[in-house]
Coordinates of C-alpha atoms and ligand atoms in Angstrom, one line a residue:
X1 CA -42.0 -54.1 -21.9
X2 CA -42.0 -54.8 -25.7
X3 CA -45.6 -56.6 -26.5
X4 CA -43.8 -58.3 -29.5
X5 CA -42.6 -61.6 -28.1
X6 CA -39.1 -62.9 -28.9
X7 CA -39.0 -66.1 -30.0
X8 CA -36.4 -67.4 -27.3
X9 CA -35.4 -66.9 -24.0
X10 CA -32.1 -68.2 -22.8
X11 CA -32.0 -67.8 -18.8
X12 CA -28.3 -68.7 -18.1
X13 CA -24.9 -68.1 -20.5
X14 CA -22.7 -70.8 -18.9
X15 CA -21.7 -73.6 -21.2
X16 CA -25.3 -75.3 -21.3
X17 CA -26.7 -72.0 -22.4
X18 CA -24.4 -71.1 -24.6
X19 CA -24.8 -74.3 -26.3
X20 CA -28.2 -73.8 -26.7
X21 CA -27.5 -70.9 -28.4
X22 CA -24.8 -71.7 -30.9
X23 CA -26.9 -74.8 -31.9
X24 CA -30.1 -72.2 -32.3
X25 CA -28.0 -69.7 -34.3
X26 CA -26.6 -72.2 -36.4
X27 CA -29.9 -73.8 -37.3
X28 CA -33.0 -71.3 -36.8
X29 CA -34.2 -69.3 -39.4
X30 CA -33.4 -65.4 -40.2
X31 CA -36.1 -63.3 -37.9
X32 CA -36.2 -66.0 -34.8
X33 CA -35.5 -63.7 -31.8
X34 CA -33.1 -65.1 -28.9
X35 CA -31.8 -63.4 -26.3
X36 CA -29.3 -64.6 -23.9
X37 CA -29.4 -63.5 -20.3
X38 CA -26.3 -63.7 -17.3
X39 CA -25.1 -60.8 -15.7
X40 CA -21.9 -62.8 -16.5
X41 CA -20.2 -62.9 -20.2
X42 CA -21.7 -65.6 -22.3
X43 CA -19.4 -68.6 -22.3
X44 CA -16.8 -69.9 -19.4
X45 CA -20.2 -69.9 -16.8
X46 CA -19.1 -71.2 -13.5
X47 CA -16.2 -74.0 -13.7
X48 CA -14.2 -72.3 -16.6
X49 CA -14.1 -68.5 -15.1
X50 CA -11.6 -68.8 -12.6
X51 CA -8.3 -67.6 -14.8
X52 CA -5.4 -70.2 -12.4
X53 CA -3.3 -72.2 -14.4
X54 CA -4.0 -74.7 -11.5
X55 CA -7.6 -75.5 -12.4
X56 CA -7.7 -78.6 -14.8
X57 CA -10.1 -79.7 -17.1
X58 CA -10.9 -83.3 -16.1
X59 CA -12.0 -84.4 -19.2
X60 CA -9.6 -84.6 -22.4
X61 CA -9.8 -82.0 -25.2
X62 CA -11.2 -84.3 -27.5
X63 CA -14.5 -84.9 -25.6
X64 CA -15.2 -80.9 -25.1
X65 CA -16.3 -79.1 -28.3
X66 CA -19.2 -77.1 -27.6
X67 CA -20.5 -77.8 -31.3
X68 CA -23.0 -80.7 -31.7
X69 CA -21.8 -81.5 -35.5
X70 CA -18.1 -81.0 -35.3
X71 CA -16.4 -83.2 -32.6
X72 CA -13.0 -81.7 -33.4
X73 CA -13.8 -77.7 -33.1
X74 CA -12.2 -77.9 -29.5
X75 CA -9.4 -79.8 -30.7
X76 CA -8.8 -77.6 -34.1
X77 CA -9.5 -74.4 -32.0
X78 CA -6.3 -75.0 -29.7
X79 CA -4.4 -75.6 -32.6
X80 CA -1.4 -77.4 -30.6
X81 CA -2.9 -79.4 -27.8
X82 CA -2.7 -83.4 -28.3
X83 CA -6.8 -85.0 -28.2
X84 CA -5.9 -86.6 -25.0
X85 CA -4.6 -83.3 -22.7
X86 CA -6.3 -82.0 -19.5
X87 CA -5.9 -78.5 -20.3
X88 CA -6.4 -75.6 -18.0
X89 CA -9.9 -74.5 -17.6
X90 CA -9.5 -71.1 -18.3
X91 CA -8.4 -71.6 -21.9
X92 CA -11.2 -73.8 -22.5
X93 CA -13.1 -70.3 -20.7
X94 CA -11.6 -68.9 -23.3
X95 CA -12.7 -71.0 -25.8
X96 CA -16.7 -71.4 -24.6
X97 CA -16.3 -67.2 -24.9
X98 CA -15.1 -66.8 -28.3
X99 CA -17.8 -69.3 -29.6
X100 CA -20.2 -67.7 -28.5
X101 CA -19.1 -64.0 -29.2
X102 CA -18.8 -65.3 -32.6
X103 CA -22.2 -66.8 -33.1
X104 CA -24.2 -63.6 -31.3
X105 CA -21.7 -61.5 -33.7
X106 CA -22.9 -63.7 -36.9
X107 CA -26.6 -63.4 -35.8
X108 CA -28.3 -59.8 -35.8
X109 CA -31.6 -61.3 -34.2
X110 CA -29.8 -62.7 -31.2
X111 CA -28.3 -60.4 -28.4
X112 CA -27.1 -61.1 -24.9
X113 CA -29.0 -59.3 -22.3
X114 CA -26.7 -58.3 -19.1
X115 CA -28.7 -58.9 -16.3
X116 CA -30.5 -61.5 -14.2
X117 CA -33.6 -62.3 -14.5
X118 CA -35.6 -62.4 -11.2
X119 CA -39.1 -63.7 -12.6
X120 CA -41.1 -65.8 -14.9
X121 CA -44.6 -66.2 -15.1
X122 CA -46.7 -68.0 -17.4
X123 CA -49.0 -66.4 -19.9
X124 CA -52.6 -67.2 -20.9
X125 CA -51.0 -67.7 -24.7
X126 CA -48.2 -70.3 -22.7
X127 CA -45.4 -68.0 -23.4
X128 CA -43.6 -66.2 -20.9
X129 CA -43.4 -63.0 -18.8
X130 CA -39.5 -62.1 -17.6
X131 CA -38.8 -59.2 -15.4
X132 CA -35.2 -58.6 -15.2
X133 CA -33.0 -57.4 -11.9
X134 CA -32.8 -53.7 -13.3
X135 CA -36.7 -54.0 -14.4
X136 CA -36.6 -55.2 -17.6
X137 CA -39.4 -57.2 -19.0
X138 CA -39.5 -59.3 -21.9
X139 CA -42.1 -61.8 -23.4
X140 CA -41.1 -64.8 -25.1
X141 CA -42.6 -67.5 -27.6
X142 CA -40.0 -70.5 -25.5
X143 CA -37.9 -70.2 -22.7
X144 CA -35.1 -72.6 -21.5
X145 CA -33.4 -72.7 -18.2
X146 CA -30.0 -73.2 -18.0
X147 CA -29.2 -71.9 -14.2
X148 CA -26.1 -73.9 -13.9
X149 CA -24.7 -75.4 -10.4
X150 CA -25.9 -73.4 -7.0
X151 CA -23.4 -73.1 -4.6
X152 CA -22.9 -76.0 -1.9
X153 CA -26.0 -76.3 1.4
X154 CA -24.7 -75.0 4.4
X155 CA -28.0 -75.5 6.3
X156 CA -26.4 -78.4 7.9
X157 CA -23.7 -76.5 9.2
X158 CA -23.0 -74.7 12.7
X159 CA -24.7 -70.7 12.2
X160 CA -21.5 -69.5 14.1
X161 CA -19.5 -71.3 11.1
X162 CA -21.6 -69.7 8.8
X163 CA -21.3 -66.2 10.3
X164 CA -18.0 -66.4 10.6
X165 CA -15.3 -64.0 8.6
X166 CA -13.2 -66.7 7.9
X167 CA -16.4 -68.7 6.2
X168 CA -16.4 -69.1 2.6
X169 CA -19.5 -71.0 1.0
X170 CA -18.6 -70.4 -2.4
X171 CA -15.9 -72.2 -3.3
X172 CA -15.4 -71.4 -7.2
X173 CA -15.4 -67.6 -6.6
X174 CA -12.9 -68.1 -3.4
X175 CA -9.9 -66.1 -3.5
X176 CA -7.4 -68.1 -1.6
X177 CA -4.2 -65.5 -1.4
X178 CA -4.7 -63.9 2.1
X179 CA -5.1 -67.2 3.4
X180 CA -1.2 -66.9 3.7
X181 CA 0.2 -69.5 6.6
X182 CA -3.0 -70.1 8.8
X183 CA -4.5 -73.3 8.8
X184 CA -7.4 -73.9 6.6
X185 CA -10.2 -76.6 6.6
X186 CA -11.9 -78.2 3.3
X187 CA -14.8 -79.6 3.9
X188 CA -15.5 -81.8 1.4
X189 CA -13.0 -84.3 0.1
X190 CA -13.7 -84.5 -4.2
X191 CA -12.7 -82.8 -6.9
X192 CA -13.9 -78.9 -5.3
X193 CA -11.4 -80.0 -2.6
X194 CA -8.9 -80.9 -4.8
X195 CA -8.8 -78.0 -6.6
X196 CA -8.7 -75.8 -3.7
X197 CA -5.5 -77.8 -2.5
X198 CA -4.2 -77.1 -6.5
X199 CA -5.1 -73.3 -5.9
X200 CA -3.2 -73.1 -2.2
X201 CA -0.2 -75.1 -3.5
X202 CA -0.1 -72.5 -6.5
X203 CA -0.1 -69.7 -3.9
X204 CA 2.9 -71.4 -2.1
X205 CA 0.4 -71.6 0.9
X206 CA 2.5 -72.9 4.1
X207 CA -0.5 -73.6 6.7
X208 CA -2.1 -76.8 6.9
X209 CA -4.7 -78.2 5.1
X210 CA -8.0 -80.4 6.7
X211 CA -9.9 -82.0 4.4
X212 CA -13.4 -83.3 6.5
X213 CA -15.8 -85.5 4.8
X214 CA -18.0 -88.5 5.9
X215 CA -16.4 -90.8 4.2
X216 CA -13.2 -89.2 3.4
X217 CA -12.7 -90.7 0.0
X218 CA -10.5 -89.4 -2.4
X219 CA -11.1 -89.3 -6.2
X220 CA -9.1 -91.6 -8.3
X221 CA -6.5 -90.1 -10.9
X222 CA -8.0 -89.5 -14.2
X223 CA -5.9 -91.4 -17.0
X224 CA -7.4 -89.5 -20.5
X225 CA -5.8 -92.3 -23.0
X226 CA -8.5 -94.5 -21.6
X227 CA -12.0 -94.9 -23.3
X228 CA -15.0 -96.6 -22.6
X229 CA -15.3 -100.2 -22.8
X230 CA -18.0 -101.6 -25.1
X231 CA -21.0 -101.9 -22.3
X232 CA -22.7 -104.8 -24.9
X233 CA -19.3 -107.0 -24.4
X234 CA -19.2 -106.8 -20.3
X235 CA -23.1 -108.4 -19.8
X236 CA -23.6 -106.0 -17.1
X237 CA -26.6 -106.9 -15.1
X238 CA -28.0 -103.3 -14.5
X239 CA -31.6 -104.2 -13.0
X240 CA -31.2 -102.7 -9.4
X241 CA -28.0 -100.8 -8.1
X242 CA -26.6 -103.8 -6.3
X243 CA -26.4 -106.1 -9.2
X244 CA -25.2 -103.4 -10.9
X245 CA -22.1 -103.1 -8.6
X246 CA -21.8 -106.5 -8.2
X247 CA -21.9 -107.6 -12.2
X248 CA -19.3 -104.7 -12.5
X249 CA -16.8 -106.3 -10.0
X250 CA -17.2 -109.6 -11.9
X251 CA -16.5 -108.1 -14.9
X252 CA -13.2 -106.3 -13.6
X253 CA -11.9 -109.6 -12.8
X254 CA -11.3 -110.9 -15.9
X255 CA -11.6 -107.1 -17.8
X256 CA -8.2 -106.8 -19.6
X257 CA -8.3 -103.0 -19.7
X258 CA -7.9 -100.4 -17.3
X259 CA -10.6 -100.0 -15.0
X260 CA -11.4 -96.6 -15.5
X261 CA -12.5 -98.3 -19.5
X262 CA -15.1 -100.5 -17.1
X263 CA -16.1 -97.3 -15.5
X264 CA -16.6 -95.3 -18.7
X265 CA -18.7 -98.1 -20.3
X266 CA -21.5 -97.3 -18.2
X267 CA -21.5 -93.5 -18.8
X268 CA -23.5 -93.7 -22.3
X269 CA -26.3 -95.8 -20.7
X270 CA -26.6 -93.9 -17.2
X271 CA -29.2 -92.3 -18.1
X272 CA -31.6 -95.4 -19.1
X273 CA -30.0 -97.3 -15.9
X274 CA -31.7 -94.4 -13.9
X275 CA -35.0 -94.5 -15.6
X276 CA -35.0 -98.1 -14.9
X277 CA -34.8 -97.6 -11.4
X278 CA -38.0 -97.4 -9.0
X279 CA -37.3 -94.5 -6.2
X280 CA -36.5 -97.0 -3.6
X281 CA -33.6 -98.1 -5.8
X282 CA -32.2 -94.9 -6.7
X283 CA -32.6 -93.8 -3.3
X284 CA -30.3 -96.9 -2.0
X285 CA -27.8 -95.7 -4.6
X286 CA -27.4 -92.6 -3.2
X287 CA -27.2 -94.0 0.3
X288 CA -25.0 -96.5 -0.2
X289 CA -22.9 -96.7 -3.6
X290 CA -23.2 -92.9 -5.1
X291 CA -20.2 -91.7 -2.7
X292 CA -17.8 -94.4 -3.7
X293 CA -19.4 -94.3 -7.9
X294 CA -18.4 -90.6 -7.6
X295 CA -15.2 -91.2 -6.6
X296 CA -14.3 -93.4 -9.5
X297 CA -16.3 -91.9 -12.3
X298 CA -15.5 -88.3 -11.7
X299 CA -11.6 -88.9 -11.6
X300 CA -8.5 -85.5 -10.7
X301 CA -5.9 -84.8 -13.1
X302 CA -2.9 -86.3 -12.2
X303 CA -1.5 -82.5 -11.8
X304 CA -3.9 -81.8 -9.5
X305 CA -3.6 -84.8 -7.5
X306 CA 0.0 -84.3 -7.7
X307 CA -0.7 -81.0 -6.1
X308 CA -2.3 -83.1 -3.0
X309 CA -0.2 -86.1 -2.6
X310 CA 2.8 -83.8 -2.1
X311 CA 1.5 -81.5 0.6
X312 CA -0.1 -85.0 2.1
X313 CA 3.5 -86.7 2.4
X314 CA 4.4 -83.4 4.0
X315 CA 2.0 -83.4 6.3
X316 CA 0.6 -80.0 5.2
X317 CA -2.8 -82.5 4.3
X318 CA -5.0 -84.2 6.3
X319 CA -7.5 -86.2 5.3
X320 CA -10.2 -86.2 8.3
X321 CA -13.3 -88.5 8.2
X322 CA -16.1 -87.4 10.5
X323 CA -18.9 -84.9 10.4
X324 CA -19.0 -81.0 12.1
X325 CA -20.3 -81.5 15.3
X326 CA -19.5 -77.7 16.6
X327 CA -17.5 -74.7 16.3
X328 CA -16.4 -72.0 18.4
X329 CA -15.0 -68.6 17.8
X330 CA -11.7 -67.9 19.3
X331 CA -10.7 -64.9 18.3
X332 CA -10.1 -64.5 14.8
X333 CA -10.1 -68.3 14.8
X334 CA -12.3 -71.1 15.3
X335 CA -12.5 -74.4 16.9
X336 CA -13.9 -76.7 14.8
X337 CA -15.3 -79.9 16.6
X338 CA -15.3 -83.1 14.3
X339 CA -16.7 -86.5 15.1
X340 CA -17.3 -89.5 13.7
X341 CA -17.8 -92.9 15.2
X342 CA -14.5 -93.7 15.9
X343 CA -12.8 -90.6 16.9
X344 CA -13.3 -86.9 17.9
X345 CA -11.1 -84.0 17.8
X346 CA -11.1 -80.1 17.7
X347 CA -9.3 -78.7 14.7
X348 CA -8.1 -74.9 15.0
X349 CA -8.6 -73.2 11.7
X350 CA -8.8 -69.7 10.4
X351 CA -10.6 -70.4 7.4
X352 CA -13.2 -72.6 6.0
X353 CA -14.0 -73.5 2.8
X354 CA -17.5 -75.5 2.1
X355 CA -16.5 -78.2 -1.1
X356 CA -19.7 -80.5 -0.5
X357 CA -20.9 -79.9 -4.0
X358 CA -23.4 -77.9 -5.7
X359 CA -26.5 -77.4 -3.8
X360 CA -29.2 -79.7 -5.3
X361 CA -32.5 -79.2 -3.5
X362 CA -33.7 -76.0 -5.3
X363 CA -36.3 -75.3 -2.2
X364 CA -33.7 -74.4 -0.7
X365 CA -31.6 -72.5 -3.2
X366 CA -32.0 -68.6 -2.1
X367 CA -32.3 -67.7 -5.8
X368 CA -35.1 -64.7 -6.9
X369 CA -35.9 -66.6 -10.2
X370 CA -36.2 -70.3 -8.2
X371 CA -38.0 -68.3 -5.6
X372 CA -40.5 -67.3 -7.9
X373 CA -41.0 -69.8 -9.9
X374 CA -41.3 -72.2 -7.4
X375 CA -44.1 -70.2 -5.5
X376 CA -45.8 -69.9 -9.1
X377 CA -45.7 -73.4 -9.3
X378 CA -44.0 -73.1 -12.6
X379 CA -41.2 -75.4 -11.2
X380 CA -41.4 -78.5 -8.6
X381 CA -38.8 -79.9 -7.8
X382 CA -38.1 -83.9 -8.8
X383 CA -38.8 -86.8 -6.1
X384 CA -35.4 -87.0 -4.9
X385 CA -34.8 -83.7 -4.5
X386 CA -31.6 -83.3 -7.0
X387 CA -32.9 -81.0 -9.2
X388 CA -36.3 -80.1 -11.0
X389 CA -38.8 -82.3 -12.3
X390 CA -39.1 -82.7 -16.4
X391 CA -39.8 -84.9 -19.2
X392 CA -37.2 -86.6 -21.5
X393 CA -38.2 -83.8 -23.9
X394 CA -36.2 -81.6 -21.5
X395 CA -40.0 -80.2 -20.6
X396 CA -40.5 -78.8 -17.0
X397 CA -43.4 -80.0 -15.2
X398 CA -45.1 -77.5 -13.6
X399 CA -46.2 -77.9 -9.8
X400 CA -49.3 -80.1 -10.7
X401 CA -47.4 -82.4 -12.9
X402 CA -48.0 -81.0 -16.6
X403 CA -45.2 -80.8 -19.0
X404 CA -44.8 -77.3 -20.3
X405 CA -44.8 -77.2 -24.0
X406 CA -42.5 -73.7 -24.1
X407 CA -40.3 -74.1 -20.8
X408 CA -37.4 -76.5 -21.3
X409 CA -34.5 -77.0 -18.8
X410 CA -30.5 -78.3 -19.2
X411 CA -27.1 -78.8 -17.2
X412 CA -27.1 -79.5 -13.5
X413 CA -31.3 -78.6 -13.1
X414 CA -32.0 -81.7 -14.7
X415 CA -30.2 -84.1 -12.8
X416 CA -33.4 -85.9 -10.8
X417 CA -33.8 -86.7 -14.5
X418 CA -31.1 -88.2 -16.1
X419 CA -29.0 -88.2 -13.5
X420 CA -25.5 -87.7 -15.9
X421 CA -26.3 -84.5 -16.9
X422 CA -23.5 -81.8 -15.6
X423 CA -20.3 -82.7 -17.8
X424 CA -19.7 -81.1 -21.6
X425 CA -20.2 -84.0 -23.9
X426 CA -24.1 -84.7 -21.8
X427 CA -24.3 -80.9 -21.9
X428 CA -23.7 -80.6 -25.7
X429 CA -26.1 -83.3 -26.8
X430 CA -29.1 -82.1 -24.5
X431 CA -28.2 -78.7 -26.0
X432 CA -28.9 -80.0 -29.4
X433 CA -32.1 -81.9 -28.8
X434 CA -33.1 -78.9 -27.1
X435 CA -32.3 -76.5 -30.0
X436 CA -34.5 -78.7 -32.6
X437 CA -37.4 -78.9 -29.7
X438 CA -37.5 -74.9 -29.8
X439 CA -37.6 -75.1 -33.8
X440 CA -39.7 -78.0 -34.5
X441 CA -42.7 -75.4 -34.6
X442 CA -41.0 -72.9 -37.1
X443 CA -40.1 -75.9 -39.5
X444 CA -43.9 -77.4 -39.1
X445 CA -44.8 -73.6 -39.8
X446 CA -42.6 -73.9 -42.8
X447 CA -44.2 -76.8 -44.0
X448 CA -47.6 -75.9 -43.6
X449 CA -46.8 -72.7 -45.5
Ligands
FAD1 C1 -15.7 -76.2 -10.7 C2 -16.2 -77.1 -11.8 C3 -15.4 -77.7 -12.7 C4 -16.0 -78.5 -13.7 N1 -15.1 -79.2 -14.6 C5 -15.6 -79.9 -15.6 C6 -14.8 -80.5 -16.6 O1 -13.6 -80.4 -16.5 N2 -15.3 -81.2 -17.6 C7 -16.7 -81.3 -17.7 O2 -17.2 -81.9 -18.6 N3 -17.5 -80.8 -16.8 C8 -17.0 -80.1 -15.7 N4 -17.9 -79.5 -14.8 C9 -19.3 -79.7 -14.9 C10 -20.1 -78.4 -15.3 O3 -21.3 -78.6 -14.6 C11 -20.3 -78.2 -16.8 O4 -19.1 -78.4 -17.4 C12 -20.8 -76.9 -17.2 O5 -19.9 -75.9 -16.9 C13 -22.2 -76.5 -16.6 O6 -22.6 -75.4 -17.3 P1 -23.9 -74.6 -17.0 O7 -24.1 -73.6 -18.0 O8 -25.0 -75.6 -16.8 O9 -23.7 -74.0 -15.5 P2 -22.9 -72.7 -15.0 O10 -21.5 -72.7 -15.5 O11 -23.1 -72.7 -13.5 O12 -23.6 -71.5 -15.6 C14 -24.9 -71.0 -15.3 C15 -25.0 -69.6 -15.6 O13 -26.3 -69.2 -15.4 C16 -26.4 -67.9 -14.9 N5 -27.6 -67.7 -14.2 C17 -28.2 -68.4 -13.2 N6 -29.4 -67.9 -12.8 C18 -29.6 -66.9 -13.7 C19 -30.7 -66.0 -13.8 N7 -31.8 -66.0 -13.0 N8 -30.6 -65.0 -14.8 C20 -29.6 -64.9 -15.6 N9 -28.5 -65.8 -15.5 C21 -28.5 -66.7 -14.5 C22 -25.1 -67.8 -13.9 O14 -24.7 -66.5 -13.8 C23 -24.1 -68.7 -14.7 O15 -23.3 -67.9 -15.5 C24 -17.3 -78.7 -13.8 C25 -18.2 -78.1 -12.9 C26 -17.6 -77.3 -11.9 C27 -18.6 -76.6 -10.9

């Protein structure tokens, strides 16, 4: 272990920590120490790995730079794409890779460590102790964690399903080409779901598809010429979820635009909406509007839901509502039992593919670093279970309550808090506020000196 602490600790080089980064390295002074750790390359992270032509952005170029100050880096980066496109993922991979490379490149105090880290405990001088996977140990001065999305729950599936060959609970790291012919189910019915549809169809995959969800709703078609309505001119009445819903119906029914502009109005003030809430009315949300919100706020390229609606019309689709009841191994199939107040059926199915989304409750996310830090007490999560508990200063509160002064979180962790906080644009901002949290001592230091 080197006793000289660094100055920052990035846990996590998907696009929140890489923003973190190139907002430090652009803005800290000579000397301040970061390092960057992911086993993975600094950059794509999670969503914009995968290298399929199939896999969509669903948000248009112009919204995605990863630079703070410079709305149009994306856009001038691609050189040829209009502002409006919903480019492949992978180039924007691509993109969230050379960024980076180029920053740690400009910077000779900042260096990317290639590993994970499996611990963090707190010191008596509030910095931080990391151990590494390999052994590796490391004190820093701040640390932020930017863990990304966990792959979807499965404790409320069958163990037999689980154990199964056939099972696959990581859907962005599936490999889809020896599916070949043999029927597949899907469960889940958003935009994971879609894209595993996008990635069969790409594959000329000629087995059948069963999509099985609760409600069995279907995201809407993105449209990227739309923007966001002015929220100030719709006098939306946001005081509890239902007369949220119900103020934005009345608005659509004299809204001139496109719906998805009524939509996007509310995006910039999600955030205060949620803080707003009591627990009781964010809880009822969840229950009984989030499904159908989700379905219209996080839209599918019309590619991709191309992709779908043709293999629907040819029946090689099926859109099943209902939960897993059972399954049973037939040989190197299964019977999969699906139920749901109205009906009941058995679906036969070689594979299956868990799309529910990204696993939220982090006590039960098998992790070593949310392991640990959980049982240190350096992490709780937040009241409703969606991520981990924090202040608006992106501050983690420790298991008593406390804000941490040095331990700051971003991306998908922080979603109890803000509860918009997983997309680019969300991811960008947070990245900066975070970036002027870590320096606000070295420029007070500057001052004082
Ligand atoms: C499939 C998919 C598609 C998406 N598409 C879009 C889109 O089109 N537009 C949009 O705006 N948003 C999209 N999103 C939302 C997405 O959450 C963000 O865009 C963003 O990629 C999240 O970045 P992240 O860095 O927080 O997470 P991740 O990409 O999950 O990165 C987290 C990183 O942390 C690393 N890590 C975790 N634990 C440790 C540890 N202990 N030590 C070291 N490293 C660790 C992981 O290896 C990983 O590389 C998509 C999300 C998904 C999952």
């Amino acid at each position: 272990m080197t006793d000289t602490p660094i100055d920052a600790a990035i846990i996590g080089a998907g696009v929140a920590g890489s923003a973190v980064t190139l907002a430090l390295a652009a803005r800290a002074p000579a000397g301040f120490r970061t390092l960057i750790f992911d086993r993975a390359e600094p950059g794509p992270g999670t969503a914009y790995a995968p290298q399929s032509a199939s896999l969509l952005l669903n948000g248009p170029v112009r919204a995605m730079s990863m630079m703070p100050d410079d709305e149009r880096h994306f856009e001038r980066w691609l050189v040829d794409e209009p502002s409006d496109a919903l480019i492949c993922r992978a180039r924007y991979g691509a993109y969230a890779r050379a960024t980076v490379a180029s920053a740690l490149a400009s910077r000779a105090d900042f260096r990317h460590v290639r590993d994970e880290v499996v611990d963090l405990q707190r010191r008596d001088d509030n910095g931080y102790a990391l151990t590494t996977h390999r052994g590796e140990r490391f004190v820093a001065r701040k640390v932020v964690l930017a863990l990304g999305n966990f792959a979807p729950a499965s404790h409320f599936l069958p163990e037999t399903l689980q154990k199964f060959p056939g099972y696959f609970g990581d859907p962005w790291r599936v490999d889809v080409a020896p599916f070949e012919n043999r029927d597949v189910v899907v469960i889940g019915s958003r935009l994971t779901a879609m894209d595993v549809v996008a990635l069969l169809d790409e594959r000329a995959f000629r087995g059948r598809v069963h999509l099985v969800s609760r409600h069995a709703l279907i995201p809407r078609v993105e449209d990227p010429r739309v923007r966001g309505a002015d929220p100030a001119k719709l006098g939306l009445d946001t005081s509890t979820p239902y007369a949220l819903l119900r103020s934005m119906r009345r608005a659509a029914e004299t809204f001139p635009g496109d719906w998805r502009s009524l939509v996007d109005s509310v995006r910039p003030m999600t955030p205060a909406i949620w803080a707003s809430w009591s627990d009781r009315e964010r809880k009822r949300f969840l229950r009984h509007a989030q499904a159908m919100w989700a379905v219209h706020r996080y839209r599918v390229p019309a590619a991709t839901f191309a992709a779908f609606a043709r293999l629907q019309h040819e029946g090689r689709v099926l859109n099943h509502r209902g939960r897993i009841r059972r399954v049973t191994v037939r040989d190197s199939e299964l019977d999969v039992d699906v139920s749901s107040a109205a009906v009941s059926q058995t679906i036969r199915a070689a594979y299956v593919v868990n799309c529910t989304g990204p696993s939220c409750d982090i006590r039960r996310v098998d992790r070593p670093l949310v392991r640990n830090a959980l049982s240190n007490g350096l992490l709780r999560a937040d009241s409703l279970h969606l991520g981990i508990d924090a202040n608006e200063e992106y501050r983690i509160l420790d298991a008593s309550g406390r804000a941490q002064s040095n331990l700051f979180g971003i991306g998908p962790l922080l979603r109890g808090l803000w509860y918009e906080t997983t997309a680019i644009p969300e991811i960008v901002k947070h990245a900066s506020s975070i970036a002027a949290e870590l320096l606000r001592e070295e420029s007070n230091m500057a001052v004082a000196g």
